[in-house]
mmCIF file of C-alpha atoms in Angstrom:
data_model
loop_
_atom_site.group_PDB
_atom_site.id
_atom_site.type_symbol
_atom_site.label_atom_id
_atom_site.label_comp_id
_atom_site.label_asym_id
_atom_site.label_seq_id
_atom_site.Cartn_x
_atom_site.Cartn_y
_atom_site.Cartn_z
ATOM 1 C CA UNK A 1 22.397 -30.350 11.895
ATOM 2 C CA UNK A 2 24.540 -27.405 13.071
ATOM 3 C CA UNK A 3 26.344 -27.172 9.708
ATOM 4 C CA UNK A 4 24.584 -25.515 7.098
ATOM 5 C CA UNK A 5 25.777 -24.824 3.377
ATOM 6 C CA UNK A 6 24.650 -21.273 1.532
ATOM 7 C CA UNK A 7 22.492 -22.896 -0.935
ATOM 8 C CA UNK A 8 20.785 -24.245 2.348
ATOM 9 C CA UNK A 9 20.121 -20.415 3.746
ATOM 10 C CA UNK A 10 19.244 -18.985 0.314
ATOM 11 C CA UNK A 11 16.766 -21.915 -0.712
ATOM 12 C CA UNK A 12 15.177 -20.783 2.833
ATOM 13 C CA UNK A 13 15.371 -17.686 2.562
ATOM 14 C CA UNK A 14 13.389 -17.651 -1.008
ATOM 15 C CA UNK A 15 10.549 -19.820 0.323
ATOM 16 C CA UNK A 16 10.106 -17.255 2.908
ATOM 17 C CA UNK A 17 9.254 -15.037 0.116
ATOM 18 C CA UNK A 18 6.279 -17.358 -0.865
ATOM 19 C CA UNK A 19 3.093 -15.976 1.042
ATOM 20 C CA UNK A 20 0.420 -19.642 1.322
ATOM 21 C CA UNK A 21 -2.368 -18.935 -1.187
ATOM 22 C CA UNK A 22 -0.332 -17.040 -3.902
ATOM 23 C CA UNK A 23 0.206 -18.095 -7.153
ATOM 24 C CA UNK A 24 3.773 -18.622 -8.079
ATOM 25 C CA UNK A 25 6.414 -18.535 -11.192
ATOM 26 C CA UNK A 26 9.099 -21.293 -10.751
ATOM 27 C CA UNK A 27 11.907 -21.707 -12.436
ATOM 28 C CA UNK A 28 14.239 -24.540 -12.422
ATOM 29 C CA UNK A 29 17.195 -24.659 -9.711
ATOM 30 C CA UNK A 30 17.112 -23.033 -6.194
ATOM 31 C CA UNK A 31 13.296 -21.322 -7.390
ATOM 32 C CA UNK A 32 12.056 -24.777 -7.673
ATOM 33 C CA UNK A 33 13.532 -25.990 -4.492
ATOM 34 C CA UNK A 34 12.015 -22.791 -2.384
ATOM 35 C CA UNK A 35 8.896 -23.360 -4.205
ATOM 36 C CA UNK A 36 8.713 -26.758 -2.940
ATOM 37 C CA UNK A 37 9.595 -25.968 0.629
ATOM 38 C CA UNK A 38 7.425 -23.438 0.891
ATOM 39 C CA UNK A 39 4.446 -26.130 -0.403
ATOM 40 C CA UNK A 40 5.979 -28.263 2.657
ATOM 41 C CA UNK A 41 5.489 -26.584 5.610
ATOM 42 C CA UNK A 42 3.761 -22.850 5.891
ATOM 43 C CA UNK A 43 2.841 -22.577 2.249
ATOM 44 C CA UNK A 44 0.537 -25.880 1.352
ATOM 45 C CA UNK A 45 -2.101 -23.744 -0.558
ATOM 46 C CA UNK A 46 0.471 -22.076 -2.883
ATOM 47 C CA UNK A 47 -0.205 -22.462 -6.821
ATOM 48 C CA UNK A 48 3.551 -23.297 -8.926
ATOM 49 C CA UNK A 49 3.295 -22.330 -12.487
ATOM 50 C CA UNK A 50 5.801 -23.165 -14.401
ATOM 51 C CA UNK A 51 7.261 -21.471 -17.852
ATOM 52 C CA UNK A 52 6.473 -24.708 -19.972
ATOM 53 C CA UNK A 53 2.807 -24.668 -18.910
ATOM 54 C CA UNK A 54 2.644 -27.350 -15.989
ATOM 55 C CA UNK A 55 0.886 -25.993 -13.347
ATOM 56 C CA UNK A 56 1.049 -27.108 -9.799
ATOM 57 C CA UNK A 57 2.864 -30.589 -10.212
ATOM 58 C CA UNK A 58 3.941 -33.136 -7.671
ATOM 59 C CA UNK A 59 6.652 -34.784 -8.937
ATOM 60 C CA UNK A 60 8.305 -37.456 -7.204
ATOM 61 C CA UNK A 61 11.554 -35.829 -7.476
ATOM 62 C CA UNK A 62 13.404 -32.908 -8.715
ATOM 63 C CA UNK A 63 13.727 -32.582 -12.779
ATOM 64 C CA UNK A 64 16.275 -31.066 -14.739
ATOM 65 C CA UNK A 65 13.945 -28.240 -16.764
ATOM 66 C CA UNK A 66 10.530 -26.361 -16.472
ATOM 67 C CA UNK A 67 10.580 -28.782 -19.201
ATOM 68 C CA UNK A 68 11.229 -32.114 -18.090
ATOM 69 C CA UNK A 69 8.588 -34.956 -18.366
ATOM 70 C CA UNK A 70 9.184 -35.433 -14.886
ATOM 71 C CA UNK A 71 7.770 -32.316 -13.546
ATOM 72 C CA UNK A 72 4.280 -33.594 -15.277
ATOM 73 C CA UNK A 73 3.703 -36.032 -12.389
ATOM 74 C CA UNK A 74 0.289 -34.848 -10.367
ATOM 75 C CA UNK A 75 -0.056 -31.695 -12.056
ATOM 76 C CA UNK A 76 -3.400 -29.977 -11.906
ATOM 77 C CA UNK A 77 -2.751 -29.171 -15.714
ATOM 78 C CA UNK A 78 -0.392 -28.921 -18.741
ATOM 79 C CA UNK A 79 -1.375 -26.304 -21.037
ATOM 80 C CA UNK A 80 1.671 -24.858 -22.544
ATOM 81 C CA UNK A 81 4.137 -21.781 -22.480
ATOM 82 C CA UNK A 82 1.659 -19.659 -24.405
ATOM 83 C CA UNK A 83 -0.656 -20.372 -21.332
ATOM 84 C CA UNK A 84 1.847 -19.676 -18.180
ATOM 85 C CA UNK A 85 2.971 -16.318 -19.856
ATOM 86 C CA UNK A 86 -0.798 -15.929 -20.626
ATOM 87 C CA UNK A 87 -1.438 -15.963 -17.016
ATOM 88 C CA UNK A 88 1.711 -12.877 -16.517
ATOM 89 C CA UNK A 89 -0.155 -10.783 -18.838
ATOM 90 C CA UNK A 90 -3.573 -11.025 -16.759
ATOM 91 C CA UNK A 91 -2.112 -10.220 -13.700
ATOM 92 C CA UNK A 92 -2.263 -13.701 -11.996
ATOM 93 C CA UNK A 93 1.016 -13.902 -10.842
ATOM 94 C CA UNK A 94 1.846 -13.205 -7.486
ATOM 95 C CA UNK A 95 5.546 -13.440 -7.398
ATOM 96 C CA UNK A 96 8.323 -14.851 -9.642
ATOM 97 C CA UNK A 97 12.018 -16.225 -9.097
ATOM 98 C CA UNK A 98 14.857 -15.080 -11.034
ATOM 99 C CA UNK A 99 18.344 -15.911 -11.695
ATOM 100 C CA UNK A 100 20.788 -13.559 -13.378
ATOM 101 C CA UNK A 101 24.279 -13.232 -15.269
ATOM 102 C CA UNK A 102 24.298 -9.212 -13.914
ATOM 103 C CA UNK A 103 22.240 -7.022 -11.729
ATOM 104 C CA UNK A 104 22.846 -3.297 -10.871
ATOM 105 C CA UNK A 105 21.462 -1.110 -8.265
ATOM 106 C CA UNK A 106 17.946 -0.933 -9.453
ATOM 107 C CA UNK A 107 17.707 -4.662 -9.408
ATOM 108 C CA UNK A 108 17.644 -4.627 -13.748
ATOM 109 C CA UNK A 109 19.278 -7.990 -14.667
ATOM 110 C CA UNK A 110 20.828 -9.176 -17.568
ATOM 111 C CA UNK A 111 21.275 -12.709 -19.043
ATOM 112 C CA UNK A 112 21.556 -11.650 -22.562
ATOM 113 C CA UNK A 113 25.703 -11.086 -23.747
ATOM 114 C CA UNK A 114 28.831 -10.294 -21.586
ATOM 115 C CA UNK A 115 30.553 -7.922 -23.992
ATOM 116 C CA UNK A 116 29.013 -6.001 -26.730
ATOM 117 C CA UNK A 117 25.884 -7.089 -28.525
ATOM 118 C CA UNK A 118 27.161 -7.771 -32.150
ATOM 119 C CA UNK A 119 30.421 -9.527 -31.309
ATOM 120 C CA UNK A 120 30.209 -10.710 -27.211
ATOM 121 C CA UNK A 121 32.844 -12.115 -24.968
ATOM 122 C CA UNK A 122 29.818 -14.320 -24.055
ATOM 123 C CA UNK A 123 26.857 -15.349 -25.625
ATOM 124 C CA UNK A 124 24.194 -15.824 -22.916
ATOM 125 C CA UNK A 125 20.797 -17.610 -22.774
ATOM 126 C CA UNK A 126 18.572 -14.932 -23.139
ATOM 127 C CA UNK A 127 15.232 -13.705 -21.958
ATOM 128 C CA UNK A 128 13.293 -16.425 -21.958
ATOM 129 C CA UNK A 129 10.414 -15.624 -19.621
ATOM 130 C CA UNK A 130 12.182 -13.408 -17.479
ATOM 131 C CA UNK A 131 11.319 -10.221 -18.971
ATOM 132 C CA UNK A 132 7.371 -11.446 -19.034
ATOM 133 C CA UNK A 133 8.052 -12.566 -15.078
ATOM 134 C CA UNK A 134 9.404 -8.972 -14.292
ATOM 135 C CA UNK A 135 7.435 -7.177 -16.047
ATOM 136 C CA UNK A 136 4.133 -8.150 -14.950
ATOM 137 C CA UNK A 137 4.198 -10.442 -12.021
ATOM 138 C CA UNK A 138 3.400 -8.566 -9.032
ATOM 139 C CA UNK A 139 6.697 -8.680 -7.293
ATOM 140 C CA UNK A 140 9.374 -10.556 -8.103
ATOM 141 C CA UNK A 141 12.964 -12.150 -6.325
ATOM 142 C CA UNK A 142 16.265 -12.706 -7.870
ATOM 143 C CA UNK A 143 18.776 -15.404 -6.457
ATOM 144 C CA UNK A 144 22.172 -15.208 -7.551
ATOM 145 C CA UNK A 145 25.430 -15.690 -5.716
ATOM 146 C CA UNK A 146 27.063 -12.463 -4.437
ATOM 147 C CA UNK A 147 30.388 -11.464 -6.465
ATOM 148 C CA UNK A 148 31.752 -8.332 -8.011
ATOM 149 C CA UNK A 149 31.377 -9.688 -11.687
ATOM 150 C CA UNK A 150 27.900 -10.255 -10.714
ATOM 151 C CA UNK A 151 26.722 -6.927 -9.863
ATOM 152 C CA UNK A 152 27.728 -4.664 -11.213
ATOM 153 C CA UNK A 153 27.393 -0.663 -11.736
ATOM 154 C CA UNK A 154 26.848 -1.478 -15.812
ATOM 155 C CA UNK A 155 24.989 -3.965 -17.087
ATOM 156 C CA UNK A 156 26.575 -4.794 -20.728
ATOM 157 C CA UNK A 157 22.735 -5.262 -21.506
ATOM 158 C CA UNK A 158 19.515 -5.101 -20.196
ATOM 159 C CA UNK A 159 17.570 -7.563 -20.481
ATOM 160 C CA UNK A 160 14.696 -7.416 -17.863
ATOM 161 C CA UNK A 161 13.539 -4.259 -15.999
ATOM 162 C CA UNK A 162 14.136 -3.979 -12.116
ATOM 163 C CA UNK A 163 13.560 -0.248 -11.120
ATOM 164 C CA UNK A 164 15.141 0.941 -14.621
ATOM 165 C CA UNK A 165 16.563 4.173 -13.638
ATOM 166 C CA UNK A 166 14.912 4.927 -10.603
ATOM 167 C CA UNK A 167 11.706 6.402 -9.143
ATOM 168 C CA UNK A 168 8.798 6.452 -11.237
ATOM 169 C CA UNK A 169 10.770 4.848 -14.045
ATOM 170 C CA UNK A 170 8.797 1.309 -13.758
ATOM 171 C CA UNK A 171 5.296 3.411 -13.843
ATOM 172 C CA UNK A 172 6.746 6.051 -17.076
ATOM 173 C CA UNK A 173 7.261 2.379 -18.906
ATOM 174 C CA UNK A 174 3.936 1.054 -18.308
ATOM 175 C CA UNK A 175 5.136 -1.455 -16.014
ATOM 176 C CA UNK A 176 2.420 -3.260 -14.162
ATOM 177 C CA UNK A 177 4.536 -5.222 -11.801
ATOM 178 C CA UNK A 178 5.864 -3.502 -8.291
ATOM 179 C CA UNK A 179 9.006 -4.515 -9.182
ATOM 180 C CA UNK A 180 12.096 -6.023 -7.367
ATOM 181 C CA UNK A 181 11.588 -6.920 -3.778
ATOM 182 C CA UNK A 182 14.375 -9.115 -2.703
ATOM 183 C CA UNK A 183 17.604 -10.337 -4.165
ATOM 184 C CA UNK A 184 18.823 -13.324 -2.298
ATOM 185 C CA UNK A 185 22.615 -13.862 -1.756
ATOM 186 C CA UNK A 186 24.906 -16.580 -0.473
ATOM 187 C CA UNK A 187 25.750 -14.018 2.014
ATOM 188 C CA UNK A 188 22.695 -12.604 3.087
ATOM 189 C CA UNK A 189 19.431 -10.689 1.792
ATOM 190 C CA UNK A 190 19.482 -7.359 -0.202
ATOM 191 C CA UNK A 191 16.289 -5.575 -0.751
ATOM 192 C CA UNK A 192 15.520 -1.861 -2.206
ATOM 193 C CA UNK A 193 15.200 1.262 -0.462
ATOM 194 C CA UNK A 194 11.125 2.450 -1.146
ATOM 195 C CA UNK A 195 12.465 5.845 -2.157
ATOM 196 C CA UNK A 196 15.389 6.042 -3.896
ATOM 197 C CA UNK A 197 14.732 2.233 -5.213
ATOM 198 C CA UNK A 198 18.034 1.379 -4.993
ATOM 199 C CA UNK A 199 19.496 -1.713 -3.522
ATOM 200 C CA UNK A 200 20.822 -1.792 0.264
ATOM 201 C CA UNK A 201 21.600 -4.682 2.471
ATOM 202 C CA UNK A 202 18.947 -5.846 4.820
ATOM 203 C CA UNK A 203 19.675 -9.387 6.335
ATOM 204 C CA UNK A 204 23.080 -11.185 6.627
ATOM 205 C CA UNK A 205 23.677 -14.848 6.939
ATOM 206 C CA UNK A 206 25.065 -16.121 10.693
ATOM 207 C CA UNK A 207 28.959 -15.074 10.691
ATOM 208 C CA UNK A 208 28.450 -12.823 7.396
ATOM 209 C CA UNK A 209 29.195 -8.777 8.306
ATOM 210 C CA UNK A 210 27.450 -6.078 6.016
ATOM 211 C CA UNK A 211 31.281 -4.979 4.948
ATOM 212 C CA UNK A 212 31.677 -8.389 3.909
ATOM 213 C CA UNK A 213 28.621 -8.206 1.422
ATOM 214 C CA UNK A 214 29.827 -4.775 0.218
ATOM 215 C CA UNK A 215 32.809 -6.479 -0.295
ATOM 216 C CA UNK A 216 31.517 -8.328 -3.105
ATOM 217 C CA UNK A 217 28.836 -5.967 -4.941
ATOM 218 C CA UNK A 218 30.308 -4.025 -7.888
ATOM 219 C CA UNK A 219 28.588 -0.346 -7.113
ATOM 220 C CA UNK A 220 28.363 1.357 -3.419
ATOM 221 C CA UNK A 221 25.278 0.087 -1.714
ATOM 222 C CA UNK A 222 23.612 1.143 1.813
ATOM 223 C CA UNK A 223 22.936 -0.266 4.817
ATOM 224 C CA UNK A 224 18.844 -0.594 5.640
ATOM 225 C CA UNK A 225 18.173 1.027 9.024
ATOM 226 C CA UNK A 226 17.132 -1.803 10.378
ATOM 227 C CA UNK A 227 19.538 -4.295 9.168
ATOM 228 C CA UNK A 228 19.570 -7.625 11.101
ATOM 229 C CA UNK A 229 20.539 -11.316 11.360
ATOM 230 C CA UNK A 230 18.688 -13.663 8.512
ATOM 231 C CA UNK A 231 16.448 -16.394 10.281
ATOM 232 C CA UNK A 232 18.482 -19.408 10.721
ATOM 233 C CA UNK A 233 16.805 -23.004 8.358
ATOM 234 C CA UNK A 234 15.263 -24.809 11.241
ATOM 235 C CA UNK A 235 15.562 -28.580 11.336
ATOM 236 C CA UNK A 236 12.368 -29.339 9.593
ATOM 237 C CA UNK A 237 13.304 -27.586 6.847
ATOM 238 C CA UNK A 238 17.108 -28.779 6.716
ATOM 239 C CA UNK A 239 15.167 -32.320 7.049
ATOM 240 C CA UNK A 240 13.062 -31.701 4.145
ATOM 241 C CA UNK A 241 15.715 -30.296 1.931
ATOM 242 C CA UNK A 242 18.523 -33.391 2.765
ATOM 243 C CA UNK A 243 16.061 -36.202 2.597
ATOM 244 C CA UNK A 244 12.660 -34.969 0.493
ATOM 245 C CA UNK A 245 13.210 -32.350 -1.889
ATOM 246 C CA UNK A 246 16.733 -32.364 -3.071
ATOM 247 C CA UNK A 247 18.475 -35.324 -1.202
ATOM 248 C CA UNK A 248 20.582 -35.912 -3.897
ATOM 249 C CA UNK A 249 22.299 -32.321 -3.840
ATOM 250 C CA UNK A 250 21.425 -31.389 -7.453
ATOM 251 C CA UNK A 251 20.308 -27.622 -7.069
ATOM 252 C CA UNK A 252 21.329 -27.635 -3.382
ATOM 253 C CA UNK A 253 24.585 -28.344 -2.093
ATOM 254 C CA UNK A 254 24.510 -30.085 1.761
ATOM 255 C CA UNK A 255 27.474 -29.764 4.197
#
C-alpha cells in the first residue's frame, strides 16, 4: 500500500474534518466517501444528512445522487429536501462539504455560469443547496482539485458566500455560519488566515512543495506560519476505501 492516488489523500483528509457526534451535510462524490470513512473508524456517532432528505443511511454501496434509491437502505429517516434544508435554517448542521466550478481568496464559490450571466460560455448547475449549506451550517469545507481556472482572483459569479469581502463581511450579511474552514486540494490543504480571512496554504501532500500549490491558484496566497506535512491515509483507511466504501473507483480513483 505505499502508492497512494490524490483522491485517496483528499477523501482522508475531508473525513478528518468530521468531528464523531456532529451532524453532517453530504453531498454526492468525494463528501460522501469522507462521510463514510469518517462513520468507519473515529467518527461512528456522526449523523449524514443528505440534500434529498435521507438521513443517516447505510447503504450497501455507493449511489450515484443524494437522490438515488440506493442511498435509502438503513436510513434512520426519509423526509424530504424541504426537511434537510429545514434542519440548515435551525442551526443543526455542524459542517457541510462543497464542491465548486470557482473559488477566490475568501473561499466564495461559484457553480452558477462561466462567462456573463445573460449569454455564458458555460451554463453551470447552480446553487442547489450550497448557498443554504454555506450560509448557515456552522462551518463548512470545499473539495475541489487545485488549478488556475479553478481559483481564481474573479469569480464570474457568486453564487455562495465564503468570507464575501473580508472581515466582518459574513456578520454585516447576517450570516449565521462561521464560514469557510478548509478547502481541500489534490495537492494539499488550504485554510484561511483568522484575520485577514483570506486563504493561505497550511498542509501539503507527501512530495507536494508550497510553490508548487501557488503554482496552481489564480490570486497570490500566503504561507500559514506553521505550515506542515498532511497526515499520510494509514492502511485501515486505504483498506476501507479499496475494498468497503468505494472498491469500484467511482468517486475515488486507486493507484
Amino acid at each position: 500500500m505505499s502508492e497512494i492516488s490524490p483522491d485517496e489523500y483528499m477523501a482522508v483528509a475531508a473525513s478528518h474534518e468530521i468531528k464523531d457526534g456532529e451532524t453532517a451535510f453530504i453531498g454526492t462524490g468525494l463528501p460522501m466517501v469522507a462521510a463514510y470513512l469518517a462513520k468507519a473508524t473515529h467518527a461512528p456517532t456522526v449523523n449524514l444528512v443528505f440534500e434529498s432528505g435521507i438521513i443517516d443511511p447505510a447503504p450497501l454501496e455507493l449511489a450515484s445522487g443524494v437522490g438515488d434509491y440506493r442511498l435509502v437502505y438503513g436510513s434512520t429517516k426519509t423526509a424530504g429536501t424541504f426537511y434537510a434544508l429545514s434542519l440548515l435554517q435551525r442551526g443543526k448542521i455542524d459542517i457541510g462539504f462543497l464542491g465548486t466550478a470557482e473559488i477566490d481568496r475568501y473561499g466564495n464559490l461559484n457553480s452558477t455560469v462561466i462567462g456573463p450571466y445573460i449569454r455564458p460560455k458555460v451554463r453551470l448547475p447552480g446553487s442547489g443547496g450550497a448557498n443554504d449549506i454555506a450560509s448557515m451550517a456552522k462551518r463548512f469545507v470545499v473539495i475541489c482539485r487545485a488549478d488556475r481556472k479553478r481559483f481564481v482572483e474573479k469569480l464570474n459569479y457568486l453564487t455562495t458566500p465564503g468570507f464575501l469581502t473580508g472581515p466582518g463581511a459574513r456578520e454585516a450579511a447576517g450570516l449565521p455560519g462561521a464560514g469557510p474552514v478548509r478547502v481541500i486540494t489534490d495537492l494539499g490543504i488550504l485554510g484561511f488566515d483568522p484575520v485577514t480571512k483570506q486563504m493561505q496554504i497550511e498542509q501539503c501532500f507527501p512530495g507536494i512543495t508550497p510553490d508548487r500549490i501557488e503554482q496552481n491558484i489564480g490570486f497570490e496566497i500566503s504561507t500559514a506560519p506553521s505550515i506542515r506535512m498532511a497526515v499520510a491515509p494509514t492502511p485501515e483507511q486505504l483498506h476501507l476505501l479499496r475494498t468497503q466504501i468505494d472498491p469500484d473507483g467511482i468517486y475515488v480513483e486507486h493507484p
